[in-house]
CSV table of C-alpha atoms in Angstrom, one decimal:
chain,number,residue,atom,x,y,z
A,1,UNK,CA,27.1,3.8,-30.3
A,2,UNK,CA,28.3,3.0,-27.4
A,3,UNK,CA,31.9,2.7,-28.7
A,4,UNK,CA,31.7,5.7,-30.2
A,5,UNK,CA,31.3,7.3,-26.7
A,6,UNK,CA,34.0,5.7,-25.4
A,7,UNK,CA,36.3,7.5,-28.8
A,8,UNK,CA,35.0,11.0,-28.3
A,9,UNK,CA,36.1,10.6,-24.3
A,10,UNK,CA,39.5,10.0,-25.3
A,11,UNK,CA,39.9,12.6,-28.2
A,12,UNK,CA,38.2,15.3,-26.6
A,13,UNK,CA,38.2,16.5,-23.0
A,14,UNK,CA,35.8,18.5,-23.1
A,15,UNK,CA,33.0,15.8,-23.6
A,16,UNK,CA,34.1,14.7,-20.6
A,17,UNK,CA,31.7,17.4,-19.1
A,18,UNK,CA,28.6,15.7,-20.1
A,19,UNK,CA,26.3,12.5,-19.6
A,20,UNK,CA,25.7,10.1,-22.0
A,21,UNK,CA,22.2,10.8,-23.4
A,22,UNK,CA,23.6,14.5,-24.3
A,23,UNK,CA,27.2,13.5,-24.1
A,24,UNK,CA,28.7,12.8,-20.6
A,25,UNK,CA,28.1,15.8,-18.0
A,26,UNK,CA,31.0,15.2,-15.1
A,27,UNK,CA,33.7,12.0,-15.5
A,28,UNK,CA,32.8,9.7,-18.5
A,29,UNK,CA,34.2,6.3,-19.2
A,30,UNK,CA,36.4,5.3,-21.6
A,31,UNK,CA,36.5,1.8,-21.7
A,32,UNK,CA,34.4,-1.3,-20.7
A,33,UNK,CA,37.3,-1.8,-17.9
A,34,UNK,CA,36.7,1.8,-16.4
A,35,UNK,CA,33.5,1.3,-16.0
A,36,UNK,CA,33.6,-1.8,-13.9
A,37,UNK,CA,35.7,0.3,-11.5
A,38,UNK,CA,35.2,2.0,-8.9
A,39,UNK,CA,36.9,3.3,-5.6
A,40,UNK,CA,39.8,1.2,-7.5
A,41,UNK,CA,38.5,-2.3,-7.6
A,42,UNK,CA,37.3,-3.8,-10.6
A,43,UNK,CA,34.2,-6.0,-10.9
A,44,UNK,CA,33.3,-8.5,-13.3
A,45,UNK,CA,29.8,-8.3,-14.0
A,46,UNK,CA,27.9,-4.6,-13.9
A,47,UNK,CA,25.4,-6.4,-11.6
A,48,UNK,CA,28.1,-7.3,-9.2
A,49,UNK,CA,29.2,-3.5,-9.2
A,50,UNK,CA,25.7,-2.1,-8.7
A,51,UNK,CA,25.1,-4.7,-5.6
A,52,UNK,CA,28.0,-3.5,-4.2
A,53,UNK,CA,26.6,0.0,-4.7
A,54,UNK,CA,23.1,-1.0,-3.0
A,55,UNK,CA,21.1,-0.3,-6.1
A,56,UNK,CA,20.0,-4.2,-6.4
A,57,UNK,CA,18.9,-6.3,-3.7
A,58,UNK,CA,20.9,-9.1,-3.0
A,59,UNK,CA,20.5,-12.5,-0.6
A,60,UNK,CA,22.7,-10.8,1.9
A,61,UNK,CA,20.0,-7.7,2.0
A,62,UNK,CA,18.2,-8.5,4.7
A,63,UNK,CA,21.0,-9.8,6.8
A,64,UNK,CA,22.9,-6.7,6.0
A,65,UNK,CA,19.6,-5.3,7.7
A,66,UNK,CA,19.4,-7.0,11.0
A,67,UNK,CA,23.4,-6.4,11.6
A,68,UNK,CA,22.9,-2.7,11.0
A,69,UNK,CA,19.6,-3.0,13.4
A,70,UNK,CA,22.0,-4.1,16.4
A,71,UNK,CA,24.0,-1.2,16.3
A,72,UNK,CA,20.5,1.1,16.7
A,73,UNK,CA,18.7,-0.7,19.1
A,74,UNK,CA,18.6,-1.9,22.8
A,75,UNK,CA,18.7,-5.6,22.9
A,76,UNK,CA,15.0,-5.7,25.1
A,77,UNK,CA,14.0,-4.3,21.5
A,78,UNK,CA,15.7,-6.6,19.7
A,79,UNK,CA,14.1,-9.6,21.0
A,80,UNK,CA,11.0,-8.3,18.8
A,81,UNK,CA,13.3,-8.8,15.6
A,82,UNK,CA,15.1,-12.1,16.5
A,83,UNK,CA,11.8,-14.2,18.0
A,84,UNK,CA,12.5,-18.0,16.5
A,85,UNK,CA,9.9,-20.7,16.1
A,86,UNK,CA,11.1,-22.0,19.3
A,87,UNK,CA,8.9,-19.2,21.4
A,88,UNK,CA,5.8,-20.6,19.3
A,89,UNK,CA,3.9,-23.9,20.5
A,90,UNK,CA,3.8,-26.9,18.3
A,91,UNK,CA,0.0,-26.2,17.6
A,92,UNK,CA,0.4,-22.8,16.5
A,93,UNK,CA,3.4,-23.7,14.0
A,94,UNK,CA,0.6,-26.6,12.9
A,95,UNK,CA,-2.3,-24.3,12.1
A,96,UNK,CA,0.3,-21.8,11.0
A,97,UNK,CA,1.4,-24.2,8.2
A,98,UNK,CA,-1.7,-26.1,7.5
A,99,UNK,CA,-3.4,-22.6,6.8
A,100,UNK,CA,-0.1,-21.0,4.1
A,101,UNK,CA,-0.9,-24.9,2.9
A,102,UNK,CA,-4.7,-24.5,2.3
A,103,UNK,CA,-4.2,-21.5,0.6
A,104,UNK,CA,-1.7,-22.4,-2.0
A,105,UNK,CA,-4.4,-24.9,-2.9
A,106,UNK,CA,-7.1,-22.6,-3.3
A,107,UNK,CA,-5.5,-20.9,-5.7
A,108,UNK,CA,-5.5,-24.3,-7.9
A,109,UNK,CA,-9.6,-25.0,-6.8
A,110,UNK,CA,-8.4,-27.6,-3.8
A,111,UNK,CA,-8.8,-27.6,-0.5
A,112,UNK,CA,-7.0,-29.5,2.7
A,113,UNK,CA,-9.9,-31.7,3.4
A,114,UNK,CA,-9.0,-33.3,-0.1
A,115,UNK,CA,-5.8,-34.8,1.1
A,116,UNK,CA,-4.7,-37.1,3.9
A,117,UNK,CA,-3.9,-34.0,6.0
A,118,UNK,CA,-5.0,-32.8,9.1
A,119,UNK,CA,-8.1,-29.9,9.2
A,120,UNK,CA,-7.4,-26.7,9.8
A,121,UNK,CA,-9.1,-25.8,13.2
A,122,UNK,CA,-13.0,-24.1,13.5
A,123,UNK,CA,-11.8,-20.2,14.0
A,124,UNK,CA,-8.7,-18.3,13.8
A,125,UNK,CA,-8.6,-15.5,15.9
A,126,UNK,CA,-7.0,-12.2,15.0
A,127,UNK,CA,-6.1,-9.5,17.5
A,128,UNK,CA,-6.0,-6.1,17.0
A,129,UNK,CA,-8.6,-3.6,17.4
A,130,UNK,CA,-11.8,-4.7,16.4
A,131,UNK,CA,-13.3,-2.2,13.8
A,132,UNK,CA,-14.4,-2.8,10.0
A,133,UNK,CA,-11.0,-4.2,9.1
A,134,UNK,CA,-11.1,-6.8,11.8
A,135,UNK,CA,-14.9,-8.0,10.8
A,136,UNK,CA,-13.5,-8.7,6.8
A,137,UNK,CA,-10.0,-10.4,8.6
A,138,UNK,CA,-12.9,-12.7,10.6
A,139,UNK,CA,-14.9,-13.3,7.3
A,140,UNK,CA,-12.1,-14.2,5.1
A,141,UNK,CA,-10.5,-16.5,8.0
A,142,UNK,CA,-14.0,-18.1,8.7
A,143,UNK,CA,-14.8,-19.2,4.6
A,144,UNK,CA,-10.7,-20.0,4.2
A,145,UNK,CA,-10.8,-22.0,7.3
A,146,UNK,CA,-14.0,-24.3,5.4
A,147,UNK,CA,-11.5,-24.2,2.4
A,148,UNK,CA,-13.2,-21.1,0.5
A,149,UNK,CA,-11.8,-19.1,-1.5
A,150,UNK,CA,-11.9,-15.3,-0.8
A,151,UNK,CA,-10.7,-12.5,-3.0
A,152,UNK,CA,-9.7,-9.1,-0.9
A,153,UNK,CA,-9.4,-5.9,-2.6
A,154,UNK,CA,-9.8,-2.2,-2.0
A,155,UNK,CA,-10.2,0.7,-3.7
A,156,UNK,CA,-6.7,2.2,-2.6
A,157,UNK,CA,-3.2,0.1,-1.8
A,158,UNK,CA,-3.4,1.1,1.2
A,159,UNK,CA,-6.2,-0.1,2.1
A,160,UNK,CA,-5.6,-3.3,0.5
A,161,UNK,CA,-2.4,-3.9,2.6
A,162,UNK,CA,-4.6,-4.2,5.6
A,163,UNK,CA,-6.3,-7.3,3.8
A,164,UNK,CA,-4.7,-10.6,4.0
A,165,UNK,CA,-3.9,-11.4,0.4
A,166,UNK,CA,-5.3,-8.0,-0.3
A,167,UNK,CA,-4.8,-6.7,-3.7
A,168,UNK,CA,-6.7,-2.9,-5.4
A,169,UNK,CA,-9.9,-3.6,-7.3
A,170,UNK,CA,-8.4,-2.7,-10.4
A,171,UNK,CA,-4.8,-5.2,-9.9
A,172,UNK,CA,-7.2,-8.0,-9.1
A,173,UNK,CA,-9.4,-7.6,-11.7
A,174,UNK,CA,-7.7,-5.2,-14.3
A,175,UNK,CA,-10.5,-3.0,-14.6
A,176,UNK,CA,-9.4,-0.1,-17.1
A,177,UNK,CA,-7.9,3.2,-15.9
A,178,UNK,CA,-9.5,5.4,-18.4
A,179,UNK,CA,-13.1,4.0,-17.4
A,180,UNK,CA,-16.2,4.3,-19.3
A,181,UNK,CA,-19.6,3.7,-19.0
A,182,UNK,CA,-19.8,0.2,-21.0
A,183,UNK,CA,-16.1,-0.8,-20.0
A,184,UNK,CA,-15.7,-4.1,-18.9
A,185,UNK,CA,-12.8,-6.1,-17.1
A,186,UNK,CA,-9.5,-7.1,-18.7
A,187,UNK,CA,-9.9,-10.9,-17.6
A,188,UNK,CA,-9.8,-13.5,-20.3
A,189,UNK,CA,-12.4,-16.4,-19.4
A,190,UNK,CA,-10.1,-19.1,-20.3
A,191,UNK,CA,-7.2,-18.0,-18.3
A,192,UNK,CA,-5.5,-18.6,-14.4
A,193,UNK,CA,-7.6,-15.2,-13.2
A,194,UNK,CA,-11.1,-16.3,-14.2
A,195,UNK,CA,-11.2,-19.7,-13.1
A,196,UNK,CA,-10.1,-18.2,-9.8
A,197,UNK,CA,-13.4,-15.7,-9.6
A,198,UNK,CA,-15.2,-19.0,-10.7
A,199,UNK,CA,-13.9,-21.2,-7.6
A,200,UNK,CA,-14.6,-17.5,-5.4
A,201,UNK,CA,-16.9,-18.1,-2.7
A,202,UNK,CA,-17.4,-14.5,-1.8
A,203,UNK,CA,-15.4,-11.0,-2.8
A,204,UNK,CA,-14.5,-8.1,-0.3
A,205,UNK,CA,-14.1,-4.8,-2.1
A,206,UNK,CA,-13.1,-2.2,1.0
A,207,UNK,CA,-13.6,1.7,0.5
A,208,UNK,CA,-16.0,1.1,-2.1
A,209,UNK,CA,-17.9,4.0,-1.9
A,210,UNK,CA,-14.8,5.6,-3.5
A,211,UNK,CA,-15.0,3.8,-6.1
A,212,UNK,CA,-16.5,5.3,-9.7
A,213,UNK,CA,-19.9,3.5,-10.3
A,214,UNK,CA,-19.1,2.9,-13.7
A,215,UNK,CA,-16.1,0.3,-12.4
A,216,UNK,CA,-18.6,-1.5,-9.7
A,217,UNK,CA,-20.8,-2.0,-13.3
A,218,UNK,CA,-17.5,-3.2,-15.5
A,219,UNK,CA,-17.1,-5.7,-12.8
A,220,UNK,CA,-20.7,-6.7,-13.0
A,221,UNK,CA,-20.6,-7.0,-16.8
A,222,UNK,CA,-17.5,-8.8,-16.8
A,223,UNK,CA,-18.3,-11.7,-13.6
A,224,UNK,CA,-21.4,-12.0,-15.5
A,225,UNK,CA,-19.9,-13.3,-18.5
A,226,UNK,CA,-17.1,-15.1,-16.7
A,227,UNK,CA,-19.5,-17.4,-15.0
A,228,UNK,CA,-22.8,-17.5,-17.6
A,229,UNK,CA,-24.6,-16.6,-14.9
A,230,UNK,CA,-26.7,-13.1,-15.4
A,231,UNK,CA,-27.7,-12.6,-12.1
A,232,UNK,CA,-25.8,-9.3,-10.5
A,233,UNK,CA,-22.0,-10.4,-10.3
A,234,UNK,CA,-22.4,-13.6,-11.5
A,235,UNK,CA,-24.2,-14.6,-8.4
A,236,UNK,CA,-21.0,-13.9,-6.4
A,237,UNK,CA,-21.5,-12.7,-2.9
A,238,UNK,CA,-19.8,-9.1,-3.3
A,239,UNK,CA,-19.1,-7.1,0.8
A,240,UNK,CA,-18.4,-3.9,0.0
A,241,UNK,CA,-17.5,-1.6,2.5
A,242,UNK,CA,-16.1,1.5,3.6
A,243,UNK,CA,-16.7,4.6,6.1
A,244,UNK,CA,-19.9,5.5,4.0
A,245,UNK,CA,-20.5,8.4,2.1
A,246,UNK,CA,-18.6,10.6,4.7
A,247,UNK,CA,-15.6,10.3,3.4
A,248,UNK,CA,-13.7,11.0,-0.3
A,249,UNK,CA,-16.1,10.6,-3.4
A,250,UNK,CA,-15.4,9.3,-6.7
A,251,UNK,CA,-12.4,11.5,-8.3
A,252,UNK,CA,-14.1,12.7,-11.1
A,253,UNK,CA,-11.2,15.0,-13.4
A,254,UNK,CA,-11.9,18.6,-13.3
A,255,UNK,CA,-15.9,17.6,-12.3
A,256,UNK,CA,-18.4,19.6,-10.6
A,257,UNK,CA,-19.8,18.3,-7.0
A,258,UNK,CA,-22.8,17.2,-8.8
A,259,UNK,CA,-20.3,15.2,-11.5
A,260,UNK,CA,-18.9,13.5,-8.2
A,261,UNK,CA,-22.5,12.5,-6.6
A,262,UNK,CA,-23.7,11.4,-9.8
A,263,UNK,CA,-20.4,9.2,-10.0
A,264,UNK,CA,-20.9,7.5,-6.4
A,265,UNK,CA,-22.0,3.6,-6.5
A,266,UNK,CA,-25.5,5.2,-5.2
A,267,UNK,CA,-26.4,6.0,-8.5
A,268,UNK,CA,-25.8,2.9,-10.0
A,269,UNK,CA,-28.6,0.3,-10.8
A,270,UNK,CA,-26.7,-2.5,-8.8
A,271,UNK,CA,-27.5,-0.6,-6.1
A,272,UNK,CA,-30.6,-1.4,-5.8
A,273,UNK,CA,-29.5,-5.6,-5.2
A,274,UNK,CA,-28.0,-4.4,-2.4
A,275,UNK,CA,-28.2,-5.2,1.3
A,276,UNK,CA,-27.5,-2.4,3.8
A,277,UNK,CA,-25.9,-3.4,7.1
A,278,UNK,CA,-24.2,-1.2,9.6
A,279,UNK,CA,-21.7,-0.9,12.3
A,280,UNK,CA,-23.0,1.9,14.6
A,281,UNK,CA,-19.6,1.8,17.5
A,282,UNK,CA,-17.0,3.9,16.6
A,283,UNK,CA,-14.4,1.3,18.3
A,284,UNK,CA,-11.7,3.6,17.1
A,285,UNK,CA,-13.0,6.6,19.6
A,286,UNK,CA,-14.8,4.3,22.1
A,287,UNK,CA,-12.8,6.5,24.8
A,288,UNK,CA,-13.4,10.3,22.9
A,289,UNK,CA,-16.9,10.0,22.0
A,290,UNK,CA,-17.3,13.5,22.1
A,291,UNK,CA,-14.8,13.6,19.1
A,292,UNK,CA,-17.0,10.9,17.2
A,293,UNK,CA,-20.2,12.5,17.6
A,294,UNK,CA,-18.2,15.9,15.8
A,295,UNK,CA,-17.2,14.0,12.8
A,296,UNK,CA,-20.9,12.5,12.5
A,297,UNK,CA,-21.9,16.3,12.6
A,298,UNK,CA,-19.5,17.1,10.0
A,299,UNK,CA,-20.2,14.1,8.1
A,300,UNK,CA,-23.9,14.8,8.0
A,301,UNK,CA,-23.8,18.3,6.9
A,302,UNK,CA,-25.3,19.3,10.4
A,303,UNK,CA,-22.3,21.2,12.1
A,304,UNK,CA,-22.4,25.1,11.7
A,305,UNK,CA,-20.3,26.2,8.9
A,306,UNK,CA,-18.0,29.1,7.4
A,307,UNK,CA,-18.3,30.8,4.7
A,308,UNK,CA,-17.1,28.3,2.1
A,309,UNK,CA,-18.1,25.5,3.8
A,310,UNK,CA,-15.2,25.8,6.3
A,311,UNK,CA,-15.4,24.1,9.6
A,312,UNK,CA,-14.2,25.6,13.0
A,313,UNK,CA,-12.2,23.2,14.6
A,314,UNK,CA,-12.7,22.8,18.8
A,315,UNK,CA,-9.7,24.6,20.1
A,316,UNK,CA,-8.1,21.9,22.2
A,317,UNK,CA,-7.5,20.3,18.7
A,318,UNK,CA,-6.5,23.0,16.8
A,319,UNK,CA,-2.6,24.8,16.3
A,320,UNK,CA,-3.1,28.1,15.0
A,321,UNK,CA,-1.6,28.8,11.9
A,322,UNK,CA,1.1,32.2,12.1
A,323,UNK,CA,3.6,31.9,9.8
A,324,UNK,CA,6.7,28.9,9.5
A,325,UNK,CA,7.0,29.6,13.3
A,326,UNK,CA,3.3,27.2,13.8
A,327,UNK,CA,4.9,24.3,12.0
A,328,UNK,CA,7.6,24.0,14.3
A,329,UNK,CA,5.3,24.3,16.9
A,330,UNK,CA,3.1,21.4,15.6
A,331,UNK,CA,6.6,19.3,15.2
A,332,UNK,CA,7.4,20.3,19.1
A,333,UNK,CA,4.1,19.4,20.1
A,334,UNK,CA,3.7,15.6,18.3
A,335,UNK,CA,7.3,15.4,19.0
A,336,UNK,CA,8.3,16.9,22.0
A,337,UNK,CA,12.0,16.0,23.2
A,338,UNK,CA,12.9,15.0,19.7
A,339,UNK,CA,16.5,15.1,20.6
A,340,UNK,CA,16.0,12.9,23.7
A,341,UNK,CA,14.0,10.3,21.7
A,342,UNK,CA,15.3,10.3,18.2
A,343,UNK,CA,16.7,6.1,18.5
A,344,UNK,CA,13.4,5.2,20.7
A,345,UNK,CA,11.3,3.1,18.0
A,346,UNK,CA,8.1,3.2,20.7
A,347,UNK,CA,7.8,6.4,21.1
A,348,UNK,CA,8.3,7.0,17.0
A,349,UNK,CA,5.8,5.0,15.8
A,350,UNK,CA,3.3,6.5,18.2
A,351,UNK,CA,3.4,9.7,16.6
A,352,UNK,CA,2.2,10.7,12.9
A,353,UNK,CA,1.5,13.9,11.0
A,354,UNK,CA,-0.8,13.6,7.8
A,355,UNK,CA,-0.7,15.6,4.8
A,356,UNK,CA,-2.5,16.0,2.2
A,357,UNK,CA,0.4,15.7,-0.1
A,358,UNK,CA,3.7,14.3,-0.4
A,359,UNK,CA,5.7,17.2,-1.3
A,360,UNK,CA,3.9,18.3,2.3
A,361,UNK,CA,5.6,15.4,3.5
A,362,UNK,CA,9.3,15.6,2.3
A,363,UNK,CA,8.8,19.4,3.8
A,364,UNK,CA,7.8,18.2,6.9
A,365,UNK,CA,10.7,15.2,7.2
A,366,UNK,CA,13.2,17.2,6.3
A,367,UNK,CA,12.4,19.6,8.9
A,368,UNK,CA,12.2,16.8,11.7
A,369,UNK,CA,15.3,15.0,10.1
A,370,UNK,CA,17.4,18.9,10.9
A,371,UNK,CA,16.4,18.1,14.3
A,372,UNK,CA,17.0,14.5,15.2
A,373,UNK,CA,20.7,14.3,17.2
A,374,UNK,CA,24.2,12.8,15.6
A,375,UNK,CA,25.2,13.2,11.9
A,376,UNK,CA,23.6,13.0,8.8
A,377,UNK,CA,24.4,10.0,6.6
A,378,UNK,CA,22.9,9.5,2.5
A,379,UNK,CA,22.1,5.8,2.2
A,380,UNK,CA,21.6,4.3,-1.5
A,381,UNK,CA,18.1,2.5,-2.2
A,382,UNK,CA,16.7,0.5,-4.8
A,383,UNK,CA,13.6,0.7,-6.2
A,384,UNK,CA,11.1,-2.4,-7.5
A,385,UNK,CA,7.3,-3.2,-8.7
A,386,UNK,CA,5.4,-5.9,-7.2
A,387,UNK,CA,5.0,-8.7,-9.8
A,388,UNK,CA,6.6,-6.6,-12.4
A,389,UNK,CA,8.8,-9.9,-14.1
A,390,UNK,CA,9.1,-8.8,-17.3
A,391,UNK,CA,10.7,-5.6,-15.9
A,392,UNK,CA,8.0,-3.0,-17.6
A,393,UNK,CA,9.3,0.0,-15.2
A,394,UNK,CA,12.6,1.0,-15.6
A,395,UNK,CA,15.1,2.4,-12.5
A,396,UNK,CA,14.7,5.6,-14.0
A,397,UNK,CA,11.0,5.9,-14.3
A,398,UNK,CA,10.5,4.7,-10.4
A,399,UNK,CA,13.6,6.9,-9.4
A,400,UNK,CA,11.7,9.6,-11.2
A,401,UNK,CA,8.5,9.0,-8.9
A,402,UNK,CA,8.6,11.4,-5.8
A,403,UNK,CA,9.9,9.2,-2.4
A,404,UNK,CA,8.3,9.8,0.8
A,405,UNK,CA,10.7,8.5,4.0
């Protein structure tokens, strides 16, 4: 077939106005040699042409990186990028080490304390702020640091990046996408996964209370049968945890409000095994309490509504909406001096706007982008699945995925 393309380009010129799948659209090749080429030099392989191109990561990727990132920032910055084991203590690099170590064996059911090695020390502390997040870090650390295993997941992938190790419910244990009521887990008792959840000594599953009830109960059916043990999970301690029932329900397709409720983990039997406990500080507005107490208002149905259940907004939070003209207003106002600051990394990644959707999100970066100082440049990327090694997803299907930047 192939060959045949390369004939028609050479009889006919006109076919040279069209792509491959419906006969080449702009310049077409005509031989294996043309195209290897480009910008006049000839490659050998195609996958040392498309690393020259960018579209494949290469071992020179990340150097390429840090050369590019002296050009952009001041070198006080760049200490940040280029700290070396030498500005770490000998003790920290130990426990650094012994704890990657212990947790490569826990993934094959051993611990440290099994071989001639040193012990990993009592506590690890994490800093950071010190909200739900930090209490699972603290939890998983503790049972790791006694050689337990801990499985981290979440309800979303972004949640789960905020968990060491953290993977989504459904990666970890390949619960079904079109879920049903009697649906169980797609985890084979004999194999790698199982013997893992056997060897578990506990299982964090954060935002749970967006989670569909009838994957919480696939779960239960499946640990259940995984370790002959018909006690709720399989007797596994399961934390599940999440901003309560505040936030986004159960995603129910084209479902009423009451489909939603009647979807929450609430309404599930397990939920009656379960043990309530609750974190009562709002760390994250310790300073703006007066904010904290609104969305508990909100949250509890107990601030004055709308029509349509729409809430005013205090006015010291609130832009007005008139038009194009407020969006450029909100940009000036998270961003003021864009053209002053558009290099300084601190003051960047101190300043967010959220949408609700990405397309809200290109809108809004291409906007910002029109205003950042100097010239526009395109830069190729490549695109890749975590763990995908048999290569399932093809460039085209991720390229055909909107990109958010």
């Amino acid at each position: 077939m192939l060959t045949q393309f390369f004939a028609l380009n050479l009889r006919d010129p006109q076919a040279r106005n069209y792509m491959y799948r419906e006969i080449p659209e702009h310049y077409c090749p005509t031989s294996w040699e043309y195209l290897l080429t480009i910008n006049g030099m000839t490659f050998s392989t195609f996958k040392k042409l498309a690393e020259d191109r960018g579209f494949l990561e290469t071992d020179h990727s990340i150097r390429d990186c840090l050369v590019e990132a002296t050009s952009l920032r001041m070198p006080y910055a760049l200490q940040e990028d280029y700290q070396t084991a030498n500005n770490v203590v000998e003790s920290d690099l130990t426990n650094m080490l012994l704890k990657d170590l212990n947790e490569l064996l826990n993934l094959h059911g051993k611990k440290i304390d099994d071989y001639d090695l040193p012990s990993l020390p009592p506590n690890i502390i994490d800093r950071g702020g010190t909200g739900k997040t930090f209490l699972y870090r603290t939890l998983m650390e503790s049972l790791r640091s006694r050689g337990e295993i801990v499985l981290a997941t979440a309800s979303s992938g972004i949640a789960a990046t905020l968990l060491p190790g953290g993977r989504t419910a459904h990666s970890r244990f390949k619960i079904p996408i079109d879920i049903q009521p009697s649906s169980i887990c797609g985890i084979e008792k004999q194999k790698d996964l199982a013997n893992l959840i056997r060897f578990a000594a506990a299982i964090i599953w954060d935002e749970a209370p967006m989670t569909n009830k009838n994957c919480l109960e696939a779960l239960d059916r499946s640990l259940q049968d995984i370790c002959s043990n018909n006690a709720p999970f399989g007797g596994k301690v399961l934390i599940m945890g999440g901003g309560g029932f505040r936030q986004v329900l159960p995603v129910v397709r084209k479902g009423t409000k009451a489909q939603m409720i009647t979807a929450c983990i609430v309404q599930s039997h397990l939920w009656n095994h379960t043990k309530i406990l609750h974190l009562r500080q709002n760390m994250r507005s310790l300073h703006d309490q007066e904010f904290a107490e609104f969305l508990i208002r909100i949250g509890d149905g107990v601030e004055p509504t709308k029509p349509d259940d729409m809430v005013r907004l205090p006015l010291h939070i609130a832009i007005p909406l008139e038009g194009e003209h407020s969006i450029q207003v909100l940009i000036q106002h998270i961003f003021p001096n864009l053209e002053l600051h558009g290099w300084d990394a601190p003051y960047m990644v101190q300043r967010a706007i959220l949408t609700p959707t990405n397309d809200d999100v290109q809108k809004l970066n291409d906007m910002i982008i029109d205003q950042f100082p100097g010239e526009e440049h395109n830069l190729l990327s490549f695109d890749e699945v975590e763990g995908d090694n048999h290569n399932l997803y093809q460039q085209e299907f991720l390229k055909s995925i909107a990109q958010v930047f």
